[in-house]
GROMACS .gro file of C-alpha atoms in nm:
model
  279
    1MET     CA    1  -5.352   1.821  -1.773
    2ALA     CA    2  -5.195   1.493  -1.676
    3ALA     CA    3  -5.177   1.406  -1.309
    4ARG     CA    4  -4.795   1.396  -1.321
    5ALA     CA    5  -4.783   1.753  -1.454
    6TRP     CA    6  -5.010   1.875  -1.171
    7LEU     CA    7  -4.788   1.702  -0.920
    8ASN     CA    8  -4.478   1.871  -1.058
    9LEU     CA    9  -4.648   2.212  -1.039
   10LEU     CA   10  -4.749   2.151  -0.679
   11LEU     CA   11  -4.395   2.050  -0.586
   12LEU     CA   12  -4.253   2.358  -0.757
   13ALA     CA   13  -4.499   2.584  -0.575
   14ALA     CA   14  -4.410   2.423  -0.242
   15ALA     CA   15  -4.038   2.473  -0.307
   16LEU     CA   16  -4.091   2.840  -0.397
   17ALA     CA   17  -4.301   2.896  -0.085
   18LEU     CA   18  -4.039   2.733   0.135
   19GLY     CA   19  -3.759   2.941  -0.017
   20LEU     CA   20  -3.960   3.262   0.034
   21ALA     CA   21  -4.033   3.169   0.394
   22LEU     CA   22  -3.665   3.106   0.466
   23ALA     CA   23  -3.566   3.434   0.300
   24LEU     CA   24  -3.816   3.635   0.504
   25ALA     CA   25  -3.759   3.453   0.835
   26PRO     CA   26  -3.584   3.663   1.101
   27ARG     CA   27  -3.220   3.568   1.133
   28GLU     CA   28  -3.037   3.536   1.463
   29ALA     CA   29  -2.796   3.822   1.507
   30PRO     CA   30  -2.432   3.708   1.508
   31SER     CA   31  -2.288   3.698   1.859
   32LEU     CA   32  -2.038   3.973   1.926
   33ALA     CA   33  -1.684   3.899   2.038
   34TYR     CA   34  -1.475   4.181   2.180
   35ARG     CA   35  -1.101   4.157   2.137
   36LEU     CA   36  -0.915   4.285   2.442
   37SER     CA   37  -0.618   4.423   2.249
   38GLN     CA   38  -0.528   4.544   1.902
   39LEU     CA   39  -0.158   4.480   1.965
   40GLU     CA   40   0.027   4.199   1.789
   41ALA     CA   41   0.283   3.986   1.971
   42SER     CA   42   0.556   4.116   1.737
   43GLN     CA   43   0.489   4.471   1.863
   44VAL     CA   44   0.561   4.382   2.226
   45ASP     CA   45   0.917   4.416   2.354
   46ARG     CA   46   0.844   4.434   2.727
   47VAL     CA   47   0.641   4.229   2.974
   48HIS     CA   48   0.587   4.351   3.330
   49ILE     CA   49   0.419   4.130   3.592
   50ALA     CA   50   0.305   4.271   3.926
   51ARG     CA   51   0.126   4.069   4.195
   52VAL     CA   52   0.011   4.189   4.534
   53ARG     CA   53   0.273   4.109   4.801
   54LEU     CA   54   0.516   3.954   4.552
   55PRO     CA   55   0.825   4.107   4.385
   56PRO     CA   56   0.756   4.233   4.032
   57MET     CA   57   0.904   4.060   3.728
   58GLU     CA   58   1.008   4.210   3.399
   59LEU     CA   59   1.106   4.059   3.066
   60ARG     CA   60   1.266   4.229   2.768
   61ARG     CA   61   1.295   4.126   2.404
   62THR     CA   62   1.654   4.141   2.276
   63GLU     CA   63   1.819   4.053   1.947
   64GLN     CA   64   1.907   3.715   2.097
   65GLY     CA   65   1.556   3.649   2.229
   66TRP     CA   66   1.356   3.714   2.545
   67ARG     CA   67   1.539   3.771   2.873
   68VAL     CA   68   1.428   3.815   3.229
   69ALA     CA   69   1.538   4.166   3.333
   70ALA     CA   70   1.412   4.162   3.693
   71PRO     CA   71   1.450   4.036   3.958
   72VAL     CA   72   1.743   3.862   3.784
   73ASP     CA   73   1.916   3.891   3.448
   74ALA     CA   74   1.882   3.558   3.267
   75ARG     CA   75   1.740   3.394   2.955
   76ALA     CA   76   1.367   3.328   2.949
   77ALA     CA   77   1.199   3.018   2.809
   78PRO     CA   78   1.049   3.126   2.471
   79VAL     CA   79   0.746   2.896   2.500
   80LYS     CA   80   0.655   3.052   2.836
   81VAL     CA   81   0.667   3.402   2.686
   82GLU     CA   82   0.449   3.291   2.394
   83ARG     CA   83   0.185   3.168   2.639
   84MET     CA   84   0.184   3.507   2.811
   85LEU     CA   85   0.155   3.697   2.485
   86ALA     CA   86  -0.148   3.485   2.391
   87LEU     CA   87  -0.347   3.729   2.609
   88LEU     CA   88  -0.332   3.971   2.315
   89THR     CA   89  -0.559   3.741   2.114
   90ALA     CA   90  -0.817   3.690   2.390
   91GLN     CA   91  -1.180   3.767   2.305
   92SER     CA   92  -1.482   3.820   2.528
   93ARG     CA   93  -1.858   3.808   2.472
   94GLU     CA   94  -1.902   4.053   2.757
   95ARG     CA   95  -1.784   4.412   2.781
   96LEU     CA   96  -1.882   4.593   3.099
   97GLU     CA   97  -1.841   4.952   3.205
   98ALA     CA   98  -1.539   5.001   3.429
   99ILE     CA   99  -1.731   5.117   3.738
  100GLN     CA  100  -1.765   4.973   4.087
  101LEU     CA  101  -1.453   4.771   4.024
  102GLU     CA  102  -1.452   4.631   4.377
  103ARG     CA  103  -1.736   4.400   4.269
  104TYR     CA  104  -1.492   4.223   4.041
  105ASP     CA  105  -1.195   4.234   4.282
  106LEU     CA  106  -1.032   4.488   4.052
  107ALA     CA  107  -0.980   4.769   4.302
  108PRO     CA  108  -0.690   4.702   4.288
  109PRO     CA  109  -0.634   4.386   4.080
  110SER     CA  110  -0.446   4.101   4.243
  111LEU     CA  111  -0.246   4.063   3.922
  112THR     CA  112  -0.150   4.340   3.680
  113VAL     CA  113   0.045   4.269   3.364
  114THR     CA  114   0.173   4.512   3.104
  115LEU     CA  115   0.238   4.390   2.752
  116GLY     CA  116   0.414   4.661   2.559
  117ARG     CA  117   0.206   4.974   2.614
  118GLN     CA  118  -0.115   4.804   2.735
  119SER     CA  119  -0.197   4.697   3.091
  120PHE     CA  120  -0.439   4.429   3.207
  121GLY     CA  121  -0.575   4.381   3.559
  122PHE     CA  122  -0.706   4.038   3.663
  123GLY     CA  123  -0.986   4.004   3.918
  124LEU     CA  124  -1.208   3.729   4.053
  125VAL     CA  125  -1.347   3.432   3.863
  126ASN     CA  126  -1.723   3.438   3.804
  127PRO     CA  127  -1.861   3.132   3.988
  128VAL     CA  128  -2.140   3.084   3.733
  129THR     CA  129  -1.952   3.115   3.403
  130GLY     CA  130  -1.608   3.009   3.528
  131GLN     CA  131  -1.459   3.310   3.350
  132GLN     CA  132  -1.231   3.575   3.496
  133TYR     CA  133  -1.290   3.950   3.507
  134VAL     CA  134  -1.015   4.149   3.334
  135LEU     CA  135  -0.980   4.527   3.331
  136THR     CA  136  -0.809   4.692   3.037
  137GLY     CA  137  -0.864   5.035   2.888
  138ASN     CA  138  -1.200   5.163   3.006
  139ALA     CA  139  -1.384   4.831   3.016
  140VAL     CA  140  -1.410   4.502   3.203
  141TYR     CA  141  -1.416   4.174   3.010
  142LEU     CA  142  -1.477   3.808   3.093
  143ILE     CA  143  -1.219   3.560   2.961
  144SER     CA  144  -1.085   3.215   3.044
  145PRO     CA  145  -0.870   3.193   3.361
  146ARG     CA  146  -0.603   3.015   3.156
  147TYR     CA  147  -0.470   3.352   3.042
  148ALA     CA  148  -0.388   3.455   3.398
  149ALA     CA  149  -0.239   3.112   3.467
  150ALA     CA  150   0.027   3.179   3.202
  151PHE     CA  151   0.185   3.447   3.421
  152PRO     CA  152   0.426   3.301   3.679
  153LEU     CA  153   0.424   3.335   4.055
  154ALA     CA  154   0.801   3.289   4.077
  155VAL     CA  155   1.076   3.379   3.833
  156GLU     CA  156   1.198   3.018   3.822
  157GLU     CA  157   0.884   2.930   3.626
  158ILE     CA  158   0.997   3.130   3.322
  159LEU     CA  159   1.372   3.069   3.323
  160THR     CA  160   1.516   2.880   3.030
  161ARG     CA  161   1.614   2.517   3.079
  162GLU     CA  162   1.851   2.525   2.782
  163LEU     CA  163   2.218   2.520   2.875
  164PHE     CA  164   2.312   2.732   2.572
  165ALA     CA  165   2.127   3.003   2.382
  166PRO     CA  166   2.058   2.937   2.009
  167ASP     CA  167   2.346   3.166   1.909
  168GLU     CA  168   2.594   2.996   2.146
  169GLN     CA  169   2.774   2.723   1.951
  170PRO     CA  170   3.056   2.538   2.134
  171VAL     CA  171   3.384   2.472   1.950
  172VAL     CA  172   3.577   2.347   2.255
  173ILE     CA  173   3.441   2.150   2.551
  174GLU     CA  174   3.687   2.097   2.837
  175LEU     CA  175   3.597   1.870   3.127
  176PRO     CA  176   3.820   1.738   3.404
  177GLY     CA  177   4.055   1.500   3.221
  178LEU     CA  178   3.890   1.547   2.880
  179ARG     CA  179   3.907   1.799   2.596
  180VAL     CA  180   3.696   1.782   2.279
  181ALA     CA  181   3.773   2.050   2.018
  182LEU     CA  182   3.658   2.129   1.665
  183GLU     CA  183   3.964   2.134   1.441
  184ASN     CA  184   3.945   2.161   1.061
  185GLY     CA  185   3.580   2.064   1.064
  186ARG     CA  186   3.626   1.751   1.278
  187TRP     CA  187   3.593   1.698   1.651
  188GLN     CA  188   3.915   1.581   1.813
  189VAL     CA  189   3.923   1.403   2.149
  190ASP     CA  190   4.214   1.452   2.388
  191PRO     CA  191   4.332   1.216   2.524
  192PRO     CA  192   4.245   1.000   2.223
  193HIS     CA  193   4.004   0.710   2.276
  194GLU     CA  194   4.066   0.404   2.061
  195GLY     CA  195   3.774   0.274   1.860
  196VAL     CA  196   3.560   0.585   1.896
  197SER     CA  197   3.396   0.688   1.568
  198GLN     CA  198   3.339   1.044   1.454
  199ASP     CA  199   2.963   0.981   1.466
  200GLU     CA  200   2.990   0.888   1.833
  201VAL     CA  201   3.189   1.203   1.903
  202ASN     CA  202   2.933   1.412   1.712
  203ARG     CA  203   2.649   1.264   1.917
  204TRP     CA  204   2.837   1.339   2.236
  205VAL     CA  205   2.891   1.703   2.132
  206ASP     CA  206   2.524   1.734   2.039
  207ARG     CA  207   2.432   1.627   2.392
  208TRP     CA  208   2.613   1.937   2.513
  209ARG     CA  209   2.489   2.167   2.237
  210HIS     CA  210   2.123   2.078   2.299
  211ALA     CA  211   2.142   2.002   2.670
  212LEU     CA  212   1.800   2.058   2.831
  213ALA     CA  213   1.776   2.063   3.208
  214THR     CA  214   1.490   1.912   3.404
  215ALA     CA  215   1.487   2.226   3.620
  216SER     CA  216   1.639   2.572   3.618
  217GLU     CA  217   1.668   2.806   3.914
  218VAL     CA  218   1.831   3.129   4.024
  219ALA     CA  219   2.169   3.058   4.182
  220ARG     CA  220   2.124   3.271   4.492
  221ASP     CA  221   2.398   3.086   4.676
  222GLU     CA  222   2.715   2.910   4.568
  223ASN     CA  223   2.882   2.608   4.718
  224PRO     CA  224   3.260   2.563   4.716
  225ILE     CA  225   3.341   2.433   4.367
  226GLU     CA  226   3.635   2.211   4.280
  227GLU     CA  227   3.529   2.092   3.933
  228ARG     CA  228   3.467   2.310   3.632
  229ALA     CA  229   3.382   2.275   3.264
  230LEU     CA  230   3.505   2.536   3.017
  231ILE     CA  231   3.313   2.586   2.693
  232ARG     CA  232   3.461   2.804   2.420
  233LEU     CA  233   3.210   2.940   2.169
  234THR     CA  234   3.236   3.034   1.802
  235ASP     CA  235   3.241   3.405   1.893
  236GLY     CA  236   3.550   3.357   2.112
  237ARG     CA  237   3.371   3.377   2.446
  238THR     CA  238   3.436   3.119   2.715
  239VAL     CA  239   3.154   2.998   2.936
  240GLU     CA  240   3.256   2.859   3.273
  241LEU     CA  241   3.031   2.592   3.419
  242ALA     CA  242   3.077   2.491   3.779
  243ILE     CA  243   3.004   2.121   3.832
  244GLU     CA  244   2.827   2.140   4.166
  245SER     CA  245   2.714   1.778   4.172
  246ARG     CA  246   2.748   1.459   3.969
  247ASN     CA  247   2.520   1.233   4.173
  248PRO     CA  248   2.237   1.164   4.199
  249GLU     CA  249   2.187   1.433   3.931
  250LEU     CA  250   2.420   1.655   3.736
  251VAL     CA  251   2.402   2.013   3.860
  252LEU     CA  252   2.575   2.284   3.654
  253LEU     CA  253   2.608   2.648   3.753
  254ARG     CA  254   2.633   2.911   3.478
  255ARG     CA  255   2.800   3.190   3.670
  256ASP     CA  256   2.766   3.441   3.386
  257GLU     CA  257   2.386   3.408   3.397
  258GLY     CA  258   2.340   3.315   3.759
  259LEU     CA  259   2.158   2.996   3.660
  260ARG     CA  260   2.168   2.658   3.829
  261LEU     CA  261   2.059   2.383   3.591
  262ARG     CA  262   1.971   2.029   3.699
  263PHE     CA  263   1.997   1.734   3.462
  264SER     CA  264   1.861   1.383   3.502
  265PRO     CA  265   2.112   1.115   3.612
  266GLU     CA  266   2.102   0.948   3.269
  267VAL     CA  267   2.170   1.272   3.080
  268GLY     CA  268   2.434   1.379   3.331
  269ARG     CA  269   2.631   1.055   3.301
  270ALA     CA  270   2.628   1.076   2.921
  271MET     CA  271   2.749   1.436   2.925
  272LEU     CA  272   3.039   1.376   3.165
  273ALA     CA  273   3.155   1.039   3.027
  274PRO     CA  274   3.404   1.038   2.734
  275PRO     CA  275   3.256   0.995   2.383
  276GLY     CA  276   3.184   0.633   2.301
  277PRO     CA  277   2.910   0.386   2.219
  278HIS     CA  278   2.702   0.524   2.507
  279SER     CA  279   2.696   0.872   2.348
   0.00000   0.00000   0.00000
């Protein structure tokens, strides 16, 4: 037999031997990952947050979106709620028996949250792995501390910074000395401003529609107010905004929601000035 033929047979035999060895070699068992919850975010309509020595907080899902129900009644920032609900997708490579919980600082937990019908207790962070012990059901898991960090210490951390809810569409904006109203599909400015285009008026209205504050807080106190803005919505409701300050920042108080919203000087000046090239 020719030398080339022998070489081909040897190569074939080597390939078969290698394939057999790989097939028979012990395979590493896949690492297990335990999911902490079988709930989906869409199934949760209530979030309760309880910390040791701090007032509890509660959020509720409504048809209009998530709202803070306690300690105040106000709109919640959707992105903040999404971060909290991410706990439902957390997975752990460790599942420990729920005994001697004091070892994990879980007797009682410093933070307890309830998402829908399931509660989670957060304990200490393991100094070796950097992961946090979490008690839920009848087991203790180790997960990233970022899940606990999503739950606020103060209610101001989860309040919306949007002046209006998505379903609140202004049709009239009345400021001291200025009225802008939607009439027959066009925004009309009163008193009229010469040389102002409809595009400039539209941009000005959009500043109000999509106004996003730099900070939002609970209005626990009220200062004497002389200036007000009245916003009439498509559903007929009127929202009164107290203009608490113009400088150095614009501060608006939504009395109906008990929210004080702070806007940057640049945004504040554009909102309070009449429509024009600056809009």
